[in-house]
XYZ file of C-alpha atoms in Angstrom:
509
model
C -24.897 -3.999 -16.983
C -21.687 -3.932 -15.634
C -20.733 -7.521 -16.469
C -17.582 -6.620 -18.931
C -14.414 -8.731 -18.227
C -12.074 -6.764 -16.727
C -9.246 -8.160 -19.163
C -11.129 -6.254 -21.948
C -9.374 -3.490 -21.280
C -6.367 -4.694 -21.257
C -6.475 -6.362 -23.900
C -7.289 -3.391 -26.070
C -4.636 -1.313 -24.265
C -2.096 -3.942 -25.259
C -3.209 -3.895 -29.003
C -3.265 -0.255 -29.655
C 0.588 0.163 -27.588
C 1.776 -2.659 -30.135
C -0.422 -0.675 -33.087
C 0.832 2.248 -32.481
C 4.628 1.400 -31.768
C 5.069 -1.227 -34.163
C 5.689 0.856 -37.187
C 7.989 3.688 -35.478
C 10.848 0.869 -34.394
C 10.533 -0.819 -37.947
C 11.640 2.492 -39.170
C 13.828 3.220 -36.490
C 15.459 0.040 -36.906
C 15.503 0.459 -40.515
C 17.449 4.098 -39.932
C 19.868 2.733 -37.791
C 20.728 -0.051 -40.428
C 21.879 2.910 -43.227
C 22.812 2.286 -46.854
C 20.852 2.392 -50.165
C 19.538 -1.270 -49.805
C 18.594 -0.852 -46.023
C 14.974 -1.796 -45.391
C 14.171 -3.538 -48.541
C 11.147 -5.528 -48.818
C 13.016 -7.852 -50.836
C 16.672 -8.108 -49.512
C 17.057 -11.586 -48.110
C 17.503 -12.391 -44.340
C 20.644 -13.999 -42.867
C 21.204 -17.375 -41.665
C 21.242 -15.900 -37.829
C 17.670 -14.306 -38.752
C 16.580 -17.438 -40.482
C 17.428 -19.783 -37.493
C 15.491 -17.535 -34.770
C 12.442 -17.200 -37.471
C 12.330 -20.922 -37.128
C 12.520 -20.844 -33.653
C 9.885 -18.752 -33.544
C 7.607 -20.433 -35.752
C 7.704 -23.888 -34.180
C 6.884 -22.303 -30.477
C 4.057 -20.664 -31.816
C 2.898 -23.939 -33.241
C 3.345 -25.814 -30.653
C 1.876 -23.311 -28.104
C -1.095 -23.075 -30.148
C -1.151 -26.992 -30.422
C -1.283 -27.437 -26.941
C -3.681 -24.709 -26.466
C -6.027 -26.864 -28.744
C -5.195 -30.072 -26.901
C -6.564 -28.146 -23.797
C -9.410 -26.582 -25.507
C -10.596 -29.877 -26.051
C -10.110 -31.930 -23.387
C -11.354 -28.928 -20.884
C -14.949 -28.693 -23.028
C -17.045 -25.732 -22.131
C -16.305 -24.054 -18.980
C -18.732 -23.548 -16.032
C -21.153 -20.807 -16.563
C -19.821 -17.504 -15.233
C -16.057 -18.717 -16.164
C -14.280 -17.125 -18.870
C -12.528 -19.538 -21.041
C -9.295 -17.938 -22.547
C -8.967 -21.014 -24.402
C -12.549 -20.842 -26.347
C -12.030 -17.552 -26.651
C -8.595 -17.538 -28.193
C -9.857 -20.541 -30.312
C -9.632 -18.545 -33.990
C -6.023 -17.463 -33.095
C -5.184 -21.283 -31.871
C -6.516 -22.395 -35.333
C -4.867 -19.538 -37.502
C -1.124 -19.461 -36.166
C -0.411 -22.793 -37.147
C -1.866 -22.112 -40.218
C -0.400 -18.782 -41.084
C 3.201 -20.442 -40.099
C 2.703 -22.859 -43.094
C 1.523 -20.276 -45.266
C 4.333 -17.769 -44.796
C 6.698 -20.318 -45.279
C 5.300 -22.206 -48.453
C 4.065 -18.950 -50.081
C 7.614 -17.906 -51.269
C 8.407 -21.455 -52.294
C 5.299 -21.430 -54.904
C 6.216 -17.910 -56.131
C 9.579 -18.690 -56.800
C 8.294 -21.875 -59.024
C 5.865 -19.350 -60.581
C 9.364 -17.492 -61.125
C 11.079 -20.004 -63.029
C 7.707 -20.899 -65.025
C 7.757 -17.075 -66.283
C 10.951 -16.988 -67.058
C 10.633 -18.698 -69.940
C 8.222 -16.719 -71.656
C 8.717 -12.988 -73.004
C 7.884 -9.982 -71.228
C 9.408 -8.588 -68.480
C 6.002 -7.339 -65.536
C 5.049 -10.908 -64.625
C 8.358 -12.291 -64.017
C 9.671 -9.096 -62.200
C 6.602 -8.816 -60.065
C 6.556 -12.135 -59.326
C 10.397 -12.367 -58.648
C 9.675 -9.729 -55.998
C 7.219 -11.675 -54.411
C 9.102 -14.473 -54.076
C 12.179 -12.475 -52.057
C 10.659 -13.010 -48.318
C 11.624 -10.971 -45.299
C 10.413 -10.404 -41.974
C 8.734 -7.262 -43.257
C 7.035 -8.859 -45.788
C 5.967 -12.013 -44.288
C 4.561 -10.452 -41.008
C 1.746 -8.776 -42.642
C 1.071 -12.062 -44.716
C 0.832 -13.839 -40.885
C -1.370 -11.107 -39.612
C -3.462 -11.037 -42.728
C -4.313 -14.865 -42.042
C -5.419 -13.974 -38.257
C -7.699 -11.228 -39.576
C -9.481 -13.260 -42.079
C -9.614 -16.287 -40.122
C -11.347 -13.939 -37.279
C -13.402 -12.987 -39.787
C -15.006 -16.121 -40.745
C -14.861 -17.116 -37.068
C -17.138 -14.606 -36.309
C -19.454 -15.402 -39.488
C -19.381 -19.229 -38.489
C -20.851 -18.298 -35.162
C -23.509 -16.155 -36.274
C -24.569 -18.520 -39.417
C -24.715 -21.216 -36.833
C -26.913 -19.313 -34.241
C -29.030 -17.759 -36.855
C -29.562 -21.368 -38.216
C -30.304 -22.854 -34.764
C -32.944 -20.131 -34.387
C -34.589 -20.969 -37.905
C -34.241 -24.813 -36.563
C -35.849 -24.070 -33.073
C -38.809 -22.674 -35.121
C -39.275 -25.031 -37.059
C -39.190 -27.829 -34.477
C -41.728 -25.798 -32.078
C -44.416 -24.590 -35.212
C -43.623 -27.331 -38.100
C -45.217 -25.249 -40.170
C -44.877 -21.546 -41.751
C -48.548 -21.434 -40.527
C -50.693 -23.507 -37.518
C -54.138 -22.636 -36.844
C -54.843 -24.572 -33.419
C -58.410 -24.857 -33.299
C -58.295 -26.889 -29.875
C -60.735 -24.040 -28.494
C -62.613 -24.256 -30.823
C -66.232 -25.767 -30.437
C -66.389 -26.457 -34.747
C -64.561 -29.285 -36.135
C -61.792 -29.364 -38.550
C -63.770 -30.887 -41.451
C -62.860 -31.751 -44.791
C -64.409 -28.450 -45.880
C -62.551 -25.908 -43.854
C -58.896 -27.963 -44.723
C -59.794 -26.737 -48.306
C -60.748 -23.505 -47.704
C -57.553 -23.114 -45.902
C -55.736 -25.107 -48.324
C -57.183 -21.994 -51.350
C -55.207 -19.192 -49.554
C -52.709 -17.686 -51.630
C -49.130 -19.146 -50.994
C -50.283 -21.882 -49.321
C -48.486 -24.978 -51.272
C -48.794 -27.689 -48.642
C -51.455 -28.791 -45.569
C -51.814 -31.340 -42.912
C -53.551 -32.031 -39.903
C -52.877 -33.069 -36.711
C -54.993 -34.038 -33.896
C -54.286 -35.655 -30.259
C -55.689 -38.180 -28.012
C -54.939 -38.726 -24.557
C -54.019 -42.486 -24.310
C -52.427 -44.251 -21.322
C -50.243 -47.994 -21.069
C -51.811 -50.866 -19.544
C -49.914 -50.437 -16.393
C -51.647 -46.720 -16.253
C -48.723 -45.037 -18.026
C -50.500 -41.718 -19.492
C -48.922 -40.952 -23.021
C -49.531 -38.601 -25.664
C -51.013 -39.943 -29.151
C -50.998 -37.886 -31.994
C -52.555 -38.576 -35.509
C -51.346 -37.537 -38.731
C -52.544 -38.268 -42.549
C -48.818 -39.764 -43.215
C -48.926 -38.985 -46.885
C -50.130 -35.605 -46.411
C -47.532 -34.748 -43.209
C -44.700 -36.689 -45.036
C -45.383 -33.939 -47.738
C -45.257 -31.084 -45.544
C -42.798 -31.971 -43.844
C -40.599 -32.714 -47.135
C -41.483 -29.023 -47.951
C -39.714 -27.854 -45.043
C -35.494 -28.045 -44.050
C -37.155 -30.630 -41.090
C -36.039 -34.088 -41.165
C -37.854 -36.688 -42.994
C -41.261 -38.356 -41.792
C -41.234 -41.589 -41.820
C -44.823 -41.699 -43.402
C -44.155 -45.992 -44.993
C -43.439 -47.164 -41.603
C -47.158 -46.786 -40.654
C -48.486 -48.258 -43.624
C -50.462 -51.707 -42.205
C -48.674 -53.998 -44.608
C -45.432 -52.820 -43.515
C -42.944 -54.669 -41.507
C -42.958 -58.525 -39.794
C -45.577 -58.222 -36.640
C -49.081 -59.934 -36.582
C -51.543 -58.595 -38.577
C -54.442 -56.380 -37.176
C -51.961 -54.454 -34.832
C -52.041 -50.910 -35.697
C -48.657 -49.848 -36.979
C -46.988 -46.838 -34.858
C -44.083 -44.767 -33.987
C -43.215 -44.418 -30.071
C -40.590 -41.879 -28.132
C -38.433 -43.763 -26.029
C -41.027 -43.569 -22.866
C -43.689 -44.886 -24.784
C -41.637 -47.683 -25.974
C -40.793 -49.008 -22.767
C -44.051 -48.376 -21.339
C -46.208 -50.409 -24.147
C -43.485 -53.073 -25.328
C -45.038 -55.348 -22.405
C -48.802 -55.404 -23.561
C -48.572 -53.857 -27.144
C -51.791 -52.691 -26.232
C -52.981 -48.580 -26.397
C -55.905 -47.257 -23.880
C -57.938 -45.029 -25.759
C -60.875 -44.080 -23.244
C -62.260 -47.304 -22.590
C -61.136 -48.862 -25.820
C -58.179 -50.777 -26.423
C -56.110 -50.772 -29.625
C -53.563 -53.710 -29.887
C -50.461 -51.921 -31.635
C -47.251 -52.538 -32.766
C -43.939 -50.662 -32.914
C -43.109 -49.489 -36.509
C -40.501 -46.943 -35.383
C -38.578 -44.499 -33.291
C -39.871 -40.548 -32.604
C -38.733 -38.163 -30.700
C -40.756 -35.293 -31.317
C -43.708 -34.223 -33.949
C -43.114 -30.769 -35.160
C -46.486 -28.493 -34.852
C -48.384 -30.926 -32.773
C -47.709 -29.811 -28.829
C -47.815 -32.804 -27.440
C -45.357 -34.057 -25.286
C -43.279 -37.097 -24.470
C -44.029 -39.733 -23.805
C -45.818 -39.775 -27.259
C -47.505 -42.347 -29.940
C -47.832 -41.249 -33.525
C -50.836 -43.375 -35.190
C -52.243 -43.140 -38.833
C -55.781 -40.816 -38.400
C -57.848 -42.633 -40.570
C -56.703 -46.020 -39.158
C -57.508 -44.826 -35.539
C -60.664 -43.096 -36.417
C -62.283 -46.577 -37.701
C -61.084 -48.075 -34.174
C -62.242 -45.313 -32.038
C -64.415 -43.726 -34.054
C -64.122 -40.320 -35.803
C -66.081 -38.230 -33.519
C -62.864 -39.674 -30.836
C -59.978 -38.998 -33.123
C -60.417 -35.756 -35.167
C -57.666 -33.322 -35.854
C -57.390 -30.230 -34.425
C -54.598 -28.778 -35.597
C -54.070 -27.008 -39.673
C -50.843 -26.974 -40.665
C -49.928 -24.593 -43.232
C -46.645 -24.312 -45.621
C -45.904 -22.094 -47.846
C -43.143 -18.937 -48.744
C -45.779 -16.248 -48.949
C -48.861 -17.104 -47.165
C -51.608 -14.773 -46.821
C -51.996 -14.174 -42.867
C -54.451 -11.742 -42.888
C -56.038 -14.204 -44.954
C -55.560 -17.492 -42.887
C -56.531 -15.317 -39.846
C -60.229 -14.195 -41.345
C -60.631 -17.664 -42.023
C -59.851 -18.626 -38.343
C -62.082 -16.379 -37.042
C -65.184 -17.146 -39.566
C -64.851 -20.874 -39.349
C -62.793 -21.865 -36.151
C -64.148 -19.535 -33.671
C -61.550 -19.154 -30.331
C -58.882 -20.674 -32.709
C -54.972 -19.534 -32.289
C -52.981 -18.250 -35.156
C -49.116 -18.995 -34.993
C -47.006 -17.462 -37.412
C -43.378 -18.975 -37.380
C -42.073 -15.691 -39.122
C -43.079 -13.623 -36.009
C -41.737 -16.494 -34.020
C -38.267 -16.321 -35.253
C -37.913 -12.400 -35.325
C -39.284 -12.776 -31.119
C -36.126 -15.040 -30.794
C -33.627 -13.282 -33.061
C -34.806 -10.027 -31.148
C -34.331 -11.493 -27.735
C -31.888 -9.635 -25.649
C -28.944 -12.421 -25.597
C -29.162 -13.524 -29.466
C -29.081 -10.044 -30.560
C -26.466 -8.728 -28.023
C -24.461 -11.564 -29.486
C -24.925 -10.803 -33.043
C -23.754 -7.462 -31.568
C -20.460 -8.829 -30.717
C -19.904 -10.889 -33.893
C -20.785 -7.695 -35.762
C -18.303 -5.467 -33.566
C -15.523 -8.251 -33.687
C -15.789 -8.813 -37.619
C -15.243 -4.626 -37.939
C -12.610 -4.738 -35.496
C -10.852 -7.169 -37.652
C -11.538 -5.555 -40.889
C -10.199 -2.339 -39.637
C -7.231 -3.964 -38.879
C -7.030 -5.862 -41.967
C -6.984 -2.955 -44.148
C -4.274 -1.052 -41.688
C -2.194 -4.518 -41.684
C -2.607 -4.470 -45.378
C -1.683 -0.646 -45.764
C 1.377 -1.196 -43.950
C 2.601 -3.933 -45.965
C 2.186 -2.266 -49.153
C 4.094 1.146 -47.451
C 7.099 -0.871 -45.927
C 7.847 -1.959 -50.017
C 6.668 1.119 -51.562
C 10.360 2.522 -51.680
C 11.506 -0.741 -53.142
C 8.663 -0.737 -55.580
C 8.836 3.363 -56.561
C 12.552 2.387 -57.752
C 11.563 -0.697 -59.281
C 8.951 1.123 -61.570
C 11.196 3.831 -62.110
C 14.188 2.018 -63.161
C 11.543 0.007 -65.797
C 10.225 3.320 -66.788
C 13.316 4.586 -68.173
C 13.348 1.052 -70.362
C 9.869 1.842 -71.774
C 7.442 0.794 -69.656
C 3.910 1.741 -70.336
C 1.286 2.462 -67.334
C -0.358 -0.765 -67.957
C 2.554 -2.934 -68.134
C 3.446 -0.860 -64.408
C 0.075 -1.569 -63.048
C 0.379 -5.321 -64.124
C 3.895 -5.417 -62.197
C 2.707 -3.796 -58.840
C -0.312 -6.258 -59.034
C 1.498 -9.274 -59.687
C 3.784 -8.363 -56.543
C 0.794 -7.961 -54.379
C -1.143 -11.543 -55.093
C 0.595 -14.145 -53.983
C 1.140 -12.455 -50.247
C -2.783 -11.757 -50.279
C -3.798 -14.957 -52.275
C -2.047 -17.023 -49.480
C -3.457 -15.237 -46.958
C -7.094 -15.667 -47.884
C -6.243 -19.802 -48.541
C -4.723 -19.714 -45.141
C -8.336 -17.932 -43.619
C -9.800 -20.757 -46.141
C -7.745 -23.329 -44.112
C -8.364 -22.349 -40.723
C -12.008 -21.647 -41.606
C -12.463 -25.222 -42.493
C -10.207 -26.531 -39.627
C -12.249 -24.739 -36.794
C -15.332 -26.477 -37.670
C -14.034 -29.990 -36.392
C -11.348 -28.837 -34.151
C -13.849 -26.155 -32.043
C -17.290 -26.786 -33.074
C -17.995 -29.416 -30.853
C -16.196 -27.752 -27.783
C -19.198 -24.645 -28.357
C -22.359 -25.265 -26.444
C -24.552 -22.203 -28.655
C -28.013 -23.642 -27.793
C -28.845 -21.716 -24.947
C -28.716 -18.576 -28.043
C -31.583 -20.449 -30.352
C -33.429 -20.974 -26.830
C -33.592 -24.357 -26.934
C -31.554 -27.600 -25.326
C -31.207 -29.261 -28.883
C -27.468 -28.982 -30.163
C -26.150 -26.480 -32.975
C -24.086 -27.720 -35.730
C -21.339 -25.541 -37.134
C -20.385 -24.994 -40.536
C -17.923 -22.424 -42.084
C -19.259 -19.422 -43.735
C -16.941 -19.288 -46.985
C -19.242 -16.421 -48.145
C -18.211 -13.994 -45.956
C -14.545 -15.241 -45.982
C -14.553 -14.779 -49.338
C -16.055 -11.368 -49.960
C -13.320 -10.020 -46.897
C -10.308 -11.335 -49.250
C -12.054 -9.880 -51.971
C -11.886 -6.467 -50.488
C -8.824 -6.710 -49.250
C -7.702 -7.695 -52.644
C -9.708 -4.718 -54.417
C -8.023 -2.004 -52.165
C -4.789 -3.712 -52.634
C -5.028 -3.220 -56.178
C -6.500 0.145 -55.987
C -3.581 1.579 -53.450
C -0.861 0.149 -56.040
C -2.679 1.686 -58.796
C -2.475 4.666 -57.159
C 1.378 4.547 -56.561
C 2.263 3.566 -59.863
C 0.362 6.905 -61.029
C 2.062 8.922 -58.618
C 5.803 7.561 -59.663
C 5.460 8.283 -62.994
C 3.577 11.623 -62.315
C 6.281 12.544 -60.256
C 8.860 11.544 -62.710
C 11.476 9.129 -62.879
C 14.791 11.542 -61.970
C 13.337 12.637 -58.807
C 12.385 9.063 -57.510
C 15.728 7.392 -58.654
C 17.136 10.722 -56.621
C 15.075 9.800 -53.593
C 16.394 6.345 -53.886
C 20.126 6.829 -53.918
């Protein structure tokens, strides 16, 4: 509540003045040129134009370039701070990108030119010979078509990412669709009740987990957790979690003296045992050796410094009464909850049902995550909507061209088809380029701003969030872009010939 940034509005003033004037001094300035040919899509700029296009085009490059450079070396701003530079990141990315694209885009349509040339027919080569004649008025909507989609997928990018880092943070705190914690509980986790757990419908893995308090020699308390290796190695395999190293605690693995218990340490433990090698257990000591490096044991709860031991191995050291597990880990895409919950209750009496489903929708539902989905959602429209008007505008600033075009080749014999083929084949190499320029800079923010973004503090967690482009969503916005396109050239090429060929080749003189 009132926290907006006063810029916002600004900012949208400033878009809607250049929205809403933009088009009225194109056709002013197209008036005040006069003459048949004035305004034509296709009619080739001069050498004075030419030189201050260039101009233009390598100051926006290099202002966006060192806008990056900054980006980057700045990293993410104090909290409270608003970082221009972050948040301008999409439109760093895409100007460069859009530059290259406007300029290259005529060079392959003209070699497309000569290609068709050769062949017979007369709609591919004249579409695509339109195309190929570039002007400020038809490149600028080409330019802002490549800021639109790259927005797009900006936006997508984000919200894959934090929706992933969500999914992740679940997965790291549960390990499991399903953990039944039976820690209260006064009845053991037997052999029994892991199968009657393991019958539930959906249920397609299990493991158990159990934990020991266990202390250093020098008095260092650290947290030991068992596991079946096989069996967790399996679950764990049946999850997107990293892989368990279940060989390294085999006994026979690795150089050390036999009859040291093979196990995996956090950091802290590490440095606390790598003195004696030796594990308190109660009043028992286990001699051990390191087989590995662990950070963290999804769906166990305990906390570093940790030691992850084989169960069996430990129980015939301390004894199994000492080190039982107390934990049921459940995987599976449709598990029965109601189910795995009866079960609980009947068999593990003051046992805890966690559900990693509900889990995720309690963090995907929190106010920040979903107020930033919000914004992705709100920012992706806002760029749509201008998409389509960018898009509209392009295809109205040639439509007199075009309606004299098609009505010139109508009084040679052209059918509808053969016109609707023409019209298209204008349109898709301006909006193919554009969505392999959104491509580009889709792919290009990924190593040039992901690591600059800090989004853990939206999955709840400290653990980083990777970023990866969405091309899914990039590629359904250029195909609807492309779709109404087609459809709004469709539609013209109906209404010249409805309209009839004297009265447009009237308009046109």
């Amino acid at each position: 509540p009132r926290g907006s940034e006063p810029a916002a509005a600004w900012l949208g003033t400033l878009t809607a003045v250049a929205a809403l004037t933009g088009v009225p001094l194109l056709a002013v300035r197209q008036a005040r040129r006069g003459g048949a040919g004035a305004g034509r899509a296709d009619s080739q700029p001069s050498r004075l134009s030419r030189a201050r296009r260039l101009v233009l085009d390598a100051t926006l490059v290099l202002a966006a370039a060192g806008g990056l450079a900054v980006l980057r070396q700045q990293g993410t701003p104090r909290p409270g701070q608003t970082d221009w530079f972050t948040s301008a990141a999409a439109v760093l990315v895409a100007v460069p990108v859009a530059v290259l694209i406007v300029r290259v885009y005529p060079v392959a349509a003209g070699g497309l030119v000569r290609l068709t040339g050769r062949r017979r027919g007369v709609t591919t080569f004249v579409g695509l010979a339109r195309a190929a004649r570039s002007s400020a008025t038809a490149a600028l909507p080409a330019f802002a078509l490549v800021l639109v989609l790259t927005l797009i997928a900006f936006g997508a990018t984000l919200r894959a990412a934090v929706v992933r880092g969500d999914a992740a943070a679940t997965w790291r705190s549960t390990g499991a669709d399903v953990v039944v914690d039976a820690t209260l509980s006064d009845n053991p986790v037997t052999p029994s009740v892991q199968r009657a757990f393991a019958r539930v419908p959906g249920v397609l893995r299990l493991a158990v987990t159990g934990e020991l308090p266990g202390s250093a020699s020098d008095g260092t308390p650290l947290s030991v957790v068992l596991v079946d290796p096989a069996a967790y190695a399996a679950l764990i395999g049946a999850t997107p979690q990293p892989r368990f190293p279940a060989g390294a605690l085999a006994r026979d693995s690795g150089a050390a003296p036999p009859g040291r218990l093979p196990v995996l340490m956090s950091r802290g433990a590490l440095a606390a045992l790598h003195r004696s090698g030796s594990l308190q257990i109660g009043a028992r000591s286990v001699p051990v050796r390191y087989a590995g490096r662990i950070a963290a044991v999804p769906g166990s709860g305990a906390a570093a410094p940790l030691v992850v031991a084989p169960l069996g191995a430990m129980a015939g050291l301390v004894g199994a009464s000492e080190a039982s597990p107390d934990r049921i880990l459940l995987v599976g895409p449709h598990i029965d909850a109601a189910r795995v919950s009866a079960l609980a209750r009947r068999l593990l009496p003051a046992a805890t049902v966690t559900l990693r489903s509900r889990r995720l929708t309690a963090l995907t539902a929190a106010p920040l995550p979903h107020g930033t989905y919000v914004a992705f959602a709100e920012g992706a429209a806002a760029a749509a909507g201008f998409g389509v008007v960018v898009l509209l505008i392009m295809l109205a600033l040639g439509a007199r061209s075009r309606e004299l075009t098609l009505a010139r080749l109508f009084t040679m014999g052209l059918s509808p088809p053969q016109a609707r083929r023409l019209v298209i084949t204008e349109a898709l190499p301006v909006l193919v380029a554009a969505a392999a320029g959104g491509a580009i800079s889709a792919w290009l923010l990924v190593p040039l701003i992901g690591p600059v973004l800090d989004l853990s503090p939206l999955t709840g967690s400290t653990a980083p969030v990777p970023v990866r482009a969405d091309y899914l969503v990039l590629g359904a916005a250029a195909v609807a872009l492309l779709v109404l396109a087609v459809l709004t050239l469709i539609v013209q090429s109906a209404v010249t010939r409805i309209r009839g060929v004297a009265r447009a080749l009237r308009i046109g003189e």
